PDB file of C-alpha atoms in Angstrom:
ATOM      1  CA  UNK A 910     122.938  -7.351 130.753  1.00 83.00           C
ATOM      2  CA  UNK A 911     122.163 -11.208 131.076  1.00 88.00           C
ATOM      3  CA  UNK A 912     119.559 -10.263 133.829  1.00 90.00           C
ATOM      4  CA  UNK A 913     117.949  -7.779 131.603  1.00 90.00           C
ATOM      5  CA  UNK A 914     117.772 -10.355 128.819  1.00 91.00           C
ATOM      6  CA  UNK A 915     116.289 -13.106 131.082  1.00 93.00           C
ATOM      7  CA  UNK A 916     113.659 -10.742 132.600  1.00 92.00           C
ATOM      8  CA  UNK A 917     112.701  -9.427 129.226  1.00 92.00           C
ATOM      9  CA  UNK A 918     112.620 -12.779 127.479  1.00 94.00           C
ATOM     10  CA  UNK A 919     115.086 -11.909 124.793  1.00 92.00           C
ATOM     11  CA  UNK A 920     118.636 -12.720 123.847  1.00 92.00           C
ATOM     12  CA  UNK A 921     121.538 -10.949 125.399  1.00 87.00           C
ATOM     13  CA  UNK A 922     122.585  -9.773 121.746  1.00 89.00           C
ATOM     14  CA  UNK A 923     119.034  -8.108 121.290  1.00 91.00           C
ATOM     15  CA  UNK A 924     119.730  -6.131 124.818  1.00 88.00           C
ATOM     16  CA  UNK A 925     123.157  -5.307 123.316  1.00 83.00           C
ATOM     17  CA  UNK A 926     121.571  -3.821 120.144  1.00 86.00           C
ATOM     18  CA  UNK A 927     119.159  -1.816 122.214  1.00 86.00           C
ATOM     19  CA  UNK A 928     122.131  -0.477 124.633  1.00 80.00           C
ATOM     20  CA  UNK A 929     124.123   0.334 121.351  1.00 72.00           C
ATOM     21  CA  UNK A 930     121.102   2.057 119.784  1.00 73.00           C
ATOM     22  CA  UNK A 931     121.109  -0.230 116.690  1.00 79.00           C
ATOM     23  CA  UNK A 932     118.368   0.370 114.274  1.00 80.00           C
ATOM     24  CA  UNK A 933     118.008  -3.477 113.903  1.00 83.00           C
ATOM     25  CA  UNK A 934     115.456  -3.719 116.798  1.00 89.00           C
ATOM     26  CA  UNK A 935     111.650  -3.938 116.462  1.00 90.00           C
ATOM     27  CA  UNK A 936     110.311  -0.877 118.194  1.00 90.00           C
ATOM     28  CA  UNK A 937     108.083  -2.967 120.529  1.00 92.00           C
ATOM     29  CA  UNK A 938     110.950  -5.230 121.524  1.00 93.00           C
ATOM     30  CA  UNK A 939     112.982  -1.998 122.130  1.00 92.00           C
ATOM     31  CA  UNK A 940     110.392  -0.513 124.316  1.00 92.00           C
ATOM     32  CA  UNK A 941     110.172  -3.839 126.264  1.00 93.00           C
ATOM     33  CA  UNK A 942     113.869  -3.970 126.856  1.00 91.00           C
ATOM     34  CA  UNK A 943     114.190  -0.387 127.897  1.00 90.00           C
ATOM     35  CA  UNK A 944     111.230  -0.862 130.431  1.00 92.00           C
ATOM     36  CA  UNK A 945     113.030  -3.936 131.937  1.00 93.00           C
ATOM     37  CA  UNK A 946     116.252  -1.739 132.056  1.00 89.00           C
ATOM     38  CA  UNK A 947     114.546   0.966 134.004  1.00 88.00           C
ATOM     39  CA  UNK A 948     112.885  -1.679 136.184  1.00 90.00           C
ATOM     40  CA  UNK A 949     116.027  -3.421 137.121  1.00 89.00           C
ATOM     41  CA  UNK A 950     118.016  -0.308 137.402  1.00 86.00           C
ATOM     42  CA  UNK A 951     120.344  -1.206 134.696  1.00 85.00           C
ATOM     43  CA  UNK A 952     122.980   1.430 133.995  1.00 74.00           C
ATOM     44  CA  UNK A 953     125.621   1.336 131.351  1.00 66.00           C
ATOM     45  CA  UNK A 954     129.411   2.009 132.463  1.00 58.00           C
ATOM     46  CA  UNK A 955     130.351   4.190 129.645  1.00 57.00           C
ATOM     47  CA  UNK A 956     134.029   4.129 130.426  1.00 50.00           C
ATOM     48  CA  UNK A 957     134.206   0.407 130.668  1.00 52.00           C
ATOM     49  CA  UNK A 958     132.109   0.030 127.460  1.00 56.00           C
ATOM     50  CA  UNK A 959     134.365   2.362 125.369  1.00 50.00           C
ATOM     51  CA  UNK A 960     137.342   0.328 126.542  1.00 46.00           C
ATOM     52  CA  UNK A 961     135.627  -2.796 125.285  1.00 54.00           C
ATOM     53  CA  UNK A 962     134.021  -1.628 122.150  1.00 51.00           C
ATOM     54  CA  UNK A 963     136.264   1.429 121.178  1.00 52.00           C
ATOM     55  CA  UNK A 964     133.171   3.565 121.024  1.00 60.00           C
ATOM     56  CA  UNK A 965     132.335   6.444 123.390  1.00 65.00           C
ATOM     57  CA  UNK A 966     128.753   6.985 122.138  1.00 85.00           C
ATOM     58  CA  UNK A 967     129.605  10.555 121.696  1.00 91.00           C
ATOM     59  CA  UNK A 968     129.035  12.564 118.373  1.00 94.00           C
ATOM     60  CA  UNK A 969     130.640  15.941 117.516  1.00 94.00           C
ATOM     61  CA  UNK A 970     129.108  18.856 115.625  1.00 95.00           C
ATOM     62  CA  UNK A 971     131.237  21.014 113.711  1.00 94.00           C
ATOM     63  CA  UNK A 972     129.723  24.437 112.842  1.00 92.00           C
ATOM     64  CA  UNK A 973     131.063  27.752 111.618  1.00 88.00           C
ATOM     65  CA  UNK A 974     128.850  29.918 113.842  1.00 88.00           C
ATOM     66  CA  UNK A 975     125.955  29.438 116.316  1.00 89.00           C
ATOM     67  CA  UNK A 976     124.770  33.061 115.838  1.00 86.00           C
ATOM     68  CA  UNK A 977     122.375  32.410 113.130  1.00 86.00           C
ATOM     69  CA  UNK A 978     118.796  31.268 113.991  1.00 87.00           C
ATOM     70  CA  UNK A 979     118.949  28.492 111.604  1.00 87.00           C
ATOM     71  CA  UNK A 980     122.283  26.989 113.060  1.00 90.00           C
ATOM     72  CA  UNK A 981     121.093  27.414 116.695  1.00 92.00           C
ATOM     73  CA  UNK A 982     117.782  25.502 115.841  1.00 92.00           C
ATOM     74  CA  UNK A 983     119.878  22.899 114.128  1.00 94.00           C
ATOM     75  CA  UNK A 984     122.046  22.585 117.272  1.00 94.00           C
ATOM     76  CA  UNK A 985     118.868  22.097 119.302  1.00 95.00           C
ATOM     77  CA  UNK A 986     117.438  19.563 117.008  1.00 96.00           C
ATOM     78  CA  UNK A 987     120.870  17.468 116.796  1.00 96.00           C
ATOM     79  CA  UNK A 988     121.206  17.635 120.661  1.00 96.00           C
ATOM     80  CA  UNK A 989     117.753  16.283 121.016  1.00 96.00           C
ATOM     81  CA  UNK A 990     117.962  13.605 118.524  1.00 95.00           C
ATOM     82  CA  UNK A 991     121.445  12.390 119.939  1.00 94.00           C
ATOM     83  CA  UNK A 992     120.062  12.346 123.526  1.00 93.00           C
ATOM     84  CA  UNK A 993     117.108  10.108 122.218  1.00 91.00           C
ATOM     85  CA  UNK A 994     119.619   7.643 120.888  1.00 89.00           C
ATOM     86  CA  UNK A 995     121.715   7.793 124.071  1.00 87.00           C
ATOM     87  CA  UNK A 996     124.515   9.800 122.561  1.00 91.00           C
ATOM     88  CA  UNK A 997     126.492  12.681 124.039  1.00 92.00           C
ATOM     89  CA  UNK A 998     127.392  15.689 121.966  1.00 94.00           C
ATOM     90  CA  UNK A 999     130.366  17.642 121.561  1.00 93.00           C
ATOM     91  CA  UNK A1000     130.299  21.183 119.708  1.00 94.00           C
ATOM     92  CA  UNK A1001     133.205  22.663 118.025  1.00 92.00           C
ATOM     93  CA  UNK A1002     133.197  26.105 116.181  1.00 91.00           C
ATOM     94  CA  UNK A1003     135.408  26.365 113.186  1.00 89.00           C
ATOM     95  CA  UNK A1004     135.533  29.611 111.062  1.00 85.00           C
ATOM     96  CA  UNK A1005     138.030  28.410 108.346  1.00 86.00           C
ATOM     97  CA  UNK A1006     139.049  25.333 106.421  1.00 88.00           C
ATOM     98  CA  UNK A1007     142.307  24.569 108.526  1.00 91.00           C
ATOM     99  CA  UNK A1008     140.117  25.073 111.595  1.00 91.00           C
ATOM    100  CA  UNK A1009     137.658  22.459 110.329  1.00 90.00           C
ATOM    101  CA  UNK A1010     140.480  20.208 109.624  1.00 91.00           C
ATOM    102  CA  UNK A1011     141.818  20.557 113.059  1.00 92.00           C
ATOM    103  CA  UNK A1012     138.192  20.025 114.535  1.00 91.00           C
ATOM    104  CA  UNK A1013     138.105  16.639 112.837  1.00 91.00           C
ATOM    105  CA  UNK A1014     141.451  15.745 114.214  1.00 92.00           C
ATOM    106  CA  UNK A1015     140.566  16.875 117.779  1.00 91.00           C
ATOM    107  CA  UNK A1016     137.285  15.003 117.638  1.00 91.00           C
ATOM    108  CA  UNK A1017     139.119  11.861 116.484  1.00 89.00           C
ATOM    109  CA  UNK A1018     141.749  12.165 119.184  1.00 87.00           C
ATOM    110  CA  UNK A1019     138.891  12.536 121.917  1.00 87.00           C
ATOM    111  CA  UNK A1020     137.497   9.196 120.549  1.00 87.00           C
ATOM    112  CA  UNK A1021     134.359  10.770 119.123  1.00 91.00           C
ATOM    113  CA  UNK A1022     132.509   8.202 116.974  1.00 90.00           C
ATOM    114  CA  UNK A1023     131.390  10.482 114.225  1.00 92.00           C
ATOM    115  CA  UNK A1024     130.385  14.139 113.535  1.00 94.00           C
ATOM    116  CA  UNK A1025     127.775  16.241 111.833  1.00 94.00           C
ATOM    117  CA  UNK A1026     129.047  19.016 109.829  1.00 93.00           C
ATOM    118  CA  UNK A1027     126.559  21.951 109.733  1.00 89.00           C
ATOM    119  CA  UNK A1028     125.670  24.494 106.964  1.00 79.00           C
ATOM    120  CA  UNK A1029     128.437  26.911 106.259  1.00 78.00           C
ATOM    121  CA  UNK A1030     130.992  24.576 107.578  1.00 81.00           C
ATOM    122  CA  UNK A1031     130.146  21.983 104.959  1.00 82.00           C
ATOM    123  CA  UNK A1032     131.768  24.107 102.050  1.00 78.00           C
ATOM    124  CA  UNK A1033     135.073  24.351 104.383  1.00 80.00           C
ATOM    125  CA  UNK A1034     134.926  20.481 104.901  1.00 83.00           C
ATOM    126  CA  UNK A1035     134.590  19.556 101.237  1.00 81.00           C
ATOM    127  CA  UNK A1036     137.592  17.545 100.025  1.00 80.00           C
ATOM    128  CA  UNK A1037     139.338  17.285 103.458  1.00 83.00           C
ATOM    129  CA  UNK A1038     141.000  14.000 104.278  1.00 84.00           C
ATOM    130  CA  UNK A1039     138.987  12.527 107.329  1.00 85.00           C
ATOM    131  CA  UNK A1040     140.656  10.720 110.201  1.00 88.00           C
ATOM    132  CA  UNK A1041     140.525   7.116 109.765  1.00 86.00           C
ATOM    133  CA  UNK A1042     137.270   5.713 111.273  1.00 83.00           C
ATOM    134  CA  UNK A1043     135.468   8.804 111.696  1.00 89.00           C
ATOM    135  CA  UNK A1044     132.204   8.883 110.203  1.00 90.00           C
ATOM    136  CA  UNK A1045     130.685  12.096 109.033  1.00 93.00           C
ATOM    137  CA  UNK A1046     127.247  13.649 108.025  1.00 94.00           C
ATOM    138  CA  UNK A1047     127.245  16.826 106.187  1.00 92.00           C
ATOM    139  CA  UNK A1048     123.982  19.002 106.327  1.00 92.00           C
ATOM    140  CA  UNK A1049     123.188  21.300 103.343  1.00 88.00           C
ATOM    141  CA  UNK A1050     125.749  19.907 100.929  1.00 80.00           C
ATOM    142  CA  UNK A1051     125.246  18.109  97.544  1.00 74.00           C
ATOM    143  CA  UNK A1052     124.803  14.534  97.709  1.00 70.00           C
ATOM    144  CA  UNK A1053     127.665  13.625  95.381  1.00 66.00           C
ATOM    145  CA  UNK A1054     129.868  13.891  98.699  1.00 56.00           C
ATOM    146  CA  UNK A1055     128.403  10.668 100.176  1.00 57.00           C
ATOM    147  CA  UNK A1056     130.701   7.918 100.454  1.00 62.00           C
ATOM    148  CA  UNK A1057     130.912   4.724 102.784  1.00 59.00           C
ATOM    149  CA  UNK A1058     131.712   6.763 105.762  1.00 70.00           C
ATOM    150  CA  UNK A1059     130.092  10.108 104.765  1.00 85.00           C
ATOM    151  CA  UNK A1060     126.408  10.813 104.463  1.00 90.00           C
ATOM    152  CA  UNK A1061     124.278  13.937 103.437  1.00 92.00           C
ATOM    153  CA  UNK A1062     121.188  15.477 104.631  1.00 93.00           C
ATOM    154  CA  UNK A1063     119.629  18.618 103.104  1.00 93.00           C
ATOM    155  CA  UNK A1064     116.509  20.718 102.561  1.00 95.00           C
ATOM    156  CA  UNK A1065     115.522  21.138  98.891  1.00 96.00           C
ATOM    157  CA  UNK A1066     116.230  24.998  99.049  1.00 97.00           C
ATOM    158  CA  UNK A1067     115.788  25.328  95.193  1.00 97.00           C
ATOM    159  CA  UNK A1068     112.405  23.778  95.279  1.00 98.00           C
ATOM    160  CA  UNK A1069     111.452  26.106  98.214  1.00 98.00           C
ATOM    161  CA  UNK A1070     112.575  29.101  96.336  1.00 98.00           C
ATOM    162  CA  UNK A1071     110.809  28.024  93.340  1.00 98.00           C
ATOM    163  CA  UNK A1072     107.606  27.776  95.303  1.00 98.00           C
ATOM    164  CA  UNK A1073     108.047  31.087  96.852  1.00 98.00           C
ATOM    165  CA  UNK A1074     108.588  32.816  93.528  1.00 98.00           C
ATOM    166  CA  UNK A1075     105.813  31.085  91.802  1.00 98.00           C
ATOM    167  CA  UNK A1076     103.453  32.225  94.786  1.00 98.00           C
ATOM    168  CA  UNK A1077     104.586  35.772  94.189  1.00 98.00           C
ATOM    169  CA  UNK A1078     104.000  35.551  90.531  1.00 98.00           C
ATOM    170  CA  UNK A1079     100.584  33.935  90.748  1.00 97.00           C
ATOM    171  CA  UNK A1080      99.610  36.847  92.976  1.00 96.00           C
ATOM    172  CA  UNK A1081     100.165  39.180  90.176  1.00 96.00           C
ATOM    173  CA  UNK A1082     103.653  40.335  90.650  1.00 97.00           C
ATOM    174  CA  UNK A1083     105.247  41.298  87.304  1.00 97.00           C
ATOM    175  CA  UNK A1084     108.629  40.448  88.533  1.00 97.00           C
ATOM    176  CA  UNK A1085     110.117  39.123  91.834  1.00 98.00           C
ATOM    177  CA  UNK A1086     113.192  40.729  93.390  1.00 98.00           C
ATOM    178  CA  UNK A1087     115.618  38.543  95.560  1.00 98.00           C
ATOM    179  CA  UNK A1088     117.183  39.467  98.729  1.00 98.00           C
ATOM    180  CA  UNK A1089     120.035  36.579  98.641  1.00 98.00           C
ATOM    181  CA  UNK A1090     122.337  35.221 101.477  1.00 96.00           C
ATOM    182  CA  UNK A1091     125.915  35.352 101.508  1.00 93.00           C
ATOM    183  CA  UNK A1092     128.339  34.119  98.972  1.00 91.00           C
ATOM    184  CA  UNK A1093     129.801  30.738  99.879  1.00 83.00           C
ATOM    185  CA  UNK A1094     126.612  29.469 101.462  1.00 88.00           C
ATOM    186  CA  UNK A1095     125.129  26.361  99.812  1.00 89.00           C
ATOM    187  CA  UNK A1096     121.729  27.236 101.115  1.00 93.00           C
ATOM    188  CA  UNK A1097     121.866  30.731  99.648  1.00 95.00           C
ATOM    189  CA  UNK A1098     123.284  29.629  96.272  1.00 95.00           C
ATOM    190  CA  UNK A1099     120.268  26.878  96.069  1.00 96.00           C
ATOM    191  CA  UNK A1100     117.673  29.409  97.055  1.00 97.00           C
ATOM    192  CA  UNK A1101     118.936  31.889  94.372  1.00 98.00           C
ATOM    193  CA  UNK A1102     119.075  29.045  91.795  1.00 98.00           C
ATOM    194  CA  UNK A1103     115.421  28.123  92.559  1.00 98.00           C
ATOM    195  CA  UNK A1104     114.303  31.747  92.327  1.00 98.00           C
ATOM    196  CA  UNK A1105     116.061  32.125  88.930  1.00 98.00           C
ATOM    197  CA  UNK A1106     114.501  28.859  87.640  1.00 98.00           C
ATOM    198  CA  UNK A1107     111.005  30.020  88.692  1.00 98.00           C
ATOM    199  CA  UNK A1108     111.489  33.420  86.885  1.00 98.00           C
ATOM    200  CA  UNK A1109     113.003  31.753  83.795  1.00 98.00           C
ATOM    201  CA  UNK A1110     110.157  29.226  83.709  1.00 98.00           C
ATOM    202  CA  UNK A1111     107.608  32.089  83.714  1.00 98.00           C
ATOM    203  CA  UNK A1112     109.488  34.055  80.958  1.00 98.00           C
ATOM    204  CA  UNK A1113     110.469  36.762  83.332  1.00 98.00           C
ATOM    205  CA  UNK A1114     114.152  38.294  83.192  1.00 97.00           C
ATOM    206  CA  UNK A1115     115.864  38.051  86.782  1.00 97.00           C
ATOM    207  CA  UNK A1116     116.304  41.419  88.481  1.00 97.00           C
ATOM    208  CA  UNK A1117     119.800  42.162  89.827  1.00 96.00           C
ATOM    209  CA  UNK A1118     119.850  40.634  93.271  1.00 96.00           C
ATOM    210  CA  UNK A1119     121.170  42.414  96.506  1.00 97.00           C
ATOM    211  CA  UNK A1120     122.735  40.367  99.390  1.00 97.00           C
ATOM    212  CA  UNK A1121     122.665  40.270 103.061  1.00 97.00           C
ATOM    213  CA  UNK A1122     124.413  38.137 105.800  1.00 94.00           C
ATOM    214  CA  UNK A1123     121.280  36.508 107.146  1.00 95.00           C
ATOM    215  CA  UNK A1124     120.712  39.286 109.839  1.00 95.00           C
ATOM    216  CA  UNK A1125     117.678  41.385 109.958  1.00 96.00           C
ATOM    217  CA  UNK A1126     120.015  44.412 109.986  1.00 97.00           C
ATOM    218  CA  UNK A1127     121.416  43.342 106.532  1.00 97.00           C
ATOM    219  CA  UNK A1128     117.847  42.931 105.350  1.00 98.00           C
ATOM    220  CA  UNK A1129     116.903  46.354 106.417  1.00 98.00           C
ATOM    221  CA  UNK A1130     120.007  47.937 104.617  1.00 97.00           C
ATOM    222  CA  UNK A1131     119.513  46.015 101.593  1.00 96.00           C
ATOM    223  CA  UNK A1132     116.149  47.535 100.868  1.00 96.00           C
ATOM    224  CA  UNK A1133     117.869  50.766 100.005  1.00 94.00           C
ATOM    225  CA  UNK A1134     119.407  49.141  96.938  1.00 95.00           C
ATOM    226  CA  UNK A1135     116.295  47.866  95.595  1.00 95.00           C
ATOM    227  CA  UNK A1136     114.208  49.817  93.058  1.00 94.00           C
ATOM    228  CA  UNK A1137     111.202  51.842  94.359  1.00 91.00           C
ATOM    229  CA  UNK A1138     109.071  50.263  91.731  1.00 93.00           C
ATOM    230  CA  UNK A1139     109.498  46.745  93.277  1.00 97.00           C
ATOM    231  CA  UNK A1140     106.275  45.018  94.038  1.00 97.00           C
ATOM    232  CA  UNK A1141     107.385  41.589  95.202  1.00 98.00           C
ATOM    233  CA  UNK A1142     110.466  40.431  97.294  1.00 98.00           C
ATOM    234  CA  UNK A1143     111.623  37.010  98.132  1.00 98.00           C
ATOM    235  CA  UNK A1144     114.114  37.040 100.988  1.00 98.00           C
ATOM    236  CA  UNK A1145     116.471  34.163 101.593  1.00 98.00           C
ATOM    237  CA  UNK A1146     115.515  33.849 105.268  1.00 97.00           C
ATOM    238  CA  UNK A1147     113.031  35.170 107.620  1.00 97.00           C
ATOM    239  CA  UNK A1148     115.568  37.507 109.512  1.00 96.00           C
ATOM    240  CA  UNK A1149     116.352  39.395 106.472  1.00 98.00           C
ATOM    241  CA  UNK A1150     112.700  39.463 105.581  1.00 98.00           C
ATOM    242  CA  UNK A1151     111.967  41.118 109.052  1.00 97.00           C
ATOM    243  CA  UNK A1152     114.621  43.926 108.359  1.00 97.00           C
ATOM    244  CA  UNK A1153     112.992  44.308 104.898  1.00 98.00           C
ATOM    245  CA  UNK A1154     109.555  44.753 106.526  1.00 98.00           C
ATOM    246  CA  UNK A1155     110.809  47.344 108.727  1.00 97.00           C
ATOM    247  CA  UNK A1156     112.593  49.309 105.926  1.00 97.00           C
ATOM    248  CA  UNK A1157     109.549  49.160 103.785  1.00 97.00           C
ATOM    249  CA  UNK A1158     107.310  50.562 106.614  1.00 97.00           C
ATOM    250  CA  UNK A1159     109.919  53.352 107.326  1.00 97.00           C
ATOM    251  CA  UNK A1160     109.699  54.243 103.402  1.00 96.00           C
ATOM    252  CA  UNK A1161     105.953  54.455 103.721  1.00 96.00           C
ATOM    253  CA  UNK A1162     105.365  51.156 101.644  1.00 96.00           C
ATOM    254  CA  UNK A1163     102.511  48.815 102.865  1.00 97.00           C
ATOM    255  CA  UNK A1164     102.888  45.058 103.021  1.00 97.00           C
ATOM    256  CA  UNK A1165     101.403  43.326 100.924  1.00 97.00           C
ATOM    257  CA  UNK A1166      99.624  46.107  99.244  1.00 97.00           C
ATOM    258  CA  UNK A1167     102.641  47.780  97.728  1.00 97.00           C
ATOM    259  CA  UNK A1168     105.237  45.205  98.247  1.00 98.00           C
ATOM    260  CA  UNK A1169     104.549  41.466  98.802  1.00 98.00           C
ATOM    261  CA  UNK A1170     107.190  39.676 100.653  1.00 98.00           C
ATOM    262  CA  UNK A1171     108.099  36.016 101.190  1.00 98.00           C
ATOM    263  CA  UNK A1172     110.857  34.739 103.438  1.00 98.00           C
ATOM    264  CA  UNK A1173     112.338  31.313 104.316  1.00 98.00           C
ATOM    265  CA  UNK A1174     112.818  29.161 107.325  1.00 96.00           C
ATOM    266  CA  UNK A1175     109.362  29.736 109.275  1.00 96.00           C
ATOM    267  CA  UNK A1176     111.314  30.813 112.537  1.00 93.00           C
ATOM    268  CA  UNK A1177     109.212  30.628 115.697  1.00 89.00           C
ATOM    269  CA  UNK A1178     108.328  34.454 115.521  1.00 93.00           C
ATOM    270  CA  UNK A1179     107.467  34.685 111.761  1.00 96.00           C
ATOM    271  CA  UNK A1180     103.697  34.328 112.582  1.00 96.00           C
ATOM    272  CA  UNK A1181     104.160  37.449 114.843  1.00 95.00           C
ATOM    273  CA  UNK A1182     105.750  39.850 112.273  1.00 95.00           C
ATOM    274  CA  UNK A1183     103.846  42.653 111.209  1.00 93.00           C
ATOM    275  CA  UNK A1184     102.295  41.595 108.960  1.00 97.00           C
ATOM    276  CA  UNK A1185     102.557  37.738 109.627  1.00 98.00           C
ATOM    277  CA  UNK A1186     105.045  36.507 107.344  1.00 98.00           C
ATOM    278  CA  UNK A1187     104.470  34.286 104.453  1.00 98.00           C
ATOM    279  CA  UNK A1188     107.460  31.782 104.230  1.00 98.00           C
ATOM    280  CA  UNK A1189     108.838  28.350 103.488  1.00 98.00           C
ATOM    281  CA  UNK A1190     109.034  26.154 106.612  1.00 97.00           C
ATOM    282  CA  UNK A1191     112.274  24.049 107.143  1.00 95.00           C
ATOM    283  CA  UNK A1192     111.663  21.270 109.529  1.00 94.00           C
ATOM    284  CA  UNK A1193     114.697  21.658 111.617  1.00 94.00           C
ATOM    285  CA  UNK A1194     113.740  18.877 113.991  1.00 94.00           C
ATOM    286  CA  UNK A1195     113.413  16.467 111.027  1.00 96.00           C
ATOM    287  CA  UNK A1196     116.699  17.697 109.657  1.00 95.00           C
ATOM    288  CA  UNK A1197     118.479  16.976 112.903  1.00 95.00           C
ATOM    289  CA  UNK A1198     116.907  13.629 113.528  1.00 95.00           C
ATOM    290  CA  UNK A1199     117.825  12.591 110.014  1.00 96.00           C
ATOM    291  CA  UNK A1200     121.380  13.762 110.419  1.00 96.00           C
ATOM    292  CA  UNK A1201     121.843  11.747 113.666  1.00 96.00           C
ATOM    293  CA  UNK A1202     120.149   8.722 112.375  1.00 95.00           C
ATOM    294  CA  UNK A1203     122.336   8.627 109.383  1.00 95.00           C
ATOM    295  CA  UNK A1204     125.377   9.119 111.474  1.00 94.00           C
ATOM    296  CA  UNK A1205     124.403   6.288 113.946  1.00 93.00           C
ATOM    297  CA  UNK A1206     123.963   4.028 110.899  1.00 93.00           C
ATOM    298  CA  UNK A1207     127.467   4.924 109.532  1.00 92.00           C
ATOM    299  CA  UNK A1208     129.080   4.355 112.887  1.00 91.00           C
ATOM    300  CA  UNK A1209     127.564   0.822 112.947  1.00 88.00           C
ATOM    301  CA  UNK A1210     129.022   0.156 109.627  1.00 88.00           C
ATOM    302  CA  UNK A1211     125.872   0.536 107.539  1.00 89.00           C
ATOM    303  CA  UNK A1212     125.567   2.543 104.293  1.00 88.00           C
ATOM    304  CA  UNK A1213     123.156   5.393 104.129  1.00 91.00           C
ATOM    305  CA  UNK A1214     121.420   7.083 101.106  1.00 91.00           C
ATOM    306  CA  UNK A1215     121.213  11.022 100.986  1.00 91.00           C
ATOM    307  CA  UNK A1216     118.257  12.511 102.655  1.00 93.00           C
ATOM    308  CA  UNK A1217     116.604  15.579 100.959  1.00 94.00           C
ATOM    309  CA  UNK A1218     113.555  17.310 102.753  1.00 96.00           C
ATOM    310  CA  UNK A1219     111.179  19.613 100.970  1.00 96.00           C
ATOM    311  CA  UNK A1220     110.179  22.838 102.631  1.00 97.00           C
ATOM    312  CA  UNK A1221     106.450  23.691 102.766  1.00 97.00           C
ATOM    313  CA  UNK A1222     104.972  27.052 101.669  1.00 98.00           C
ATOM    314  CA  UNK A1223     103.082  28.818 104.602  1.00 98.00           C
ATOM    315  CA  UNK A1224     100.846  31.392 103.450  1.00 97.00           C
ATOM    316  CA  UNK A1225     100.218  34.311 105.787  1.00 98.00           C
ATOM    317  CA  UNK A1226      99.311  37.989 105.368  1.00 97.00           C
ATOM    318  CA  UNK A1227     102.698  39.367 103.831  1.00 98.00           C
ATOM    319  CA  UNK A1228     102.096  37.780 100.398  1.00 95.00           C
TER     320      UNK A1228
END
């Protein structure tokens, strides 16, 4: 480290901050130090460093399921963001409140520096006592859960739902039906809230909702419970919208001529649906980067503010 400092013309403390992924380094200085490290062949001995600092440069990810597209995309985004900061990633799946508590204890026992709790698992983690010294960032949870060792990162799902509903109403729909996500999901509840707020603001009574489980199959099945007179549908995610598109086609109803459809997420294939899907784009890469950045700051002893990202309406042919 002293050799790197001398060659780069900086202090040993600056090199230490670069090695430890501290945000308190000017980007140009960081790039210079990293280039010098590469030139000199500097390699950090992680085991020795962990003994000295008490840190392993490993973060955890606690998630209920990786079967949904949103969660799998968040896993990729968090893994990429962690790697960019020199952190390894350990993934733990936990399907119940006790399992989430056990996951925190296991991560702490393994010397993990901090953990990101993802989507559905955030409700299970709410109110749990965290192991001492374990920093946590929850993704998709209300910001009132933030503390000195806990941060929050979320999409403004309600704002996205309001935009989707307003778009359908502006296109001439007398009302907008909602294919909601599962009970207990923060994202599903917020998207339902935004839909209701947009209808109320337009003086339109909210129709009875139908629910799916985020899968295309559940979206396909749910259409049977919606009225034949429906002319506009806001689906809480793109997979359910895809199932709804197939069900509407099988019923002989054209999209958007008979029924306009809007989804949420803007998954990679949304533009290739038939018709291409109008949807709300969640920036999963930005969510993952914000979660990791907040967690690294907490691990370093800094405080963090809640992060809220606004999804963008992407208008295509379905509405």
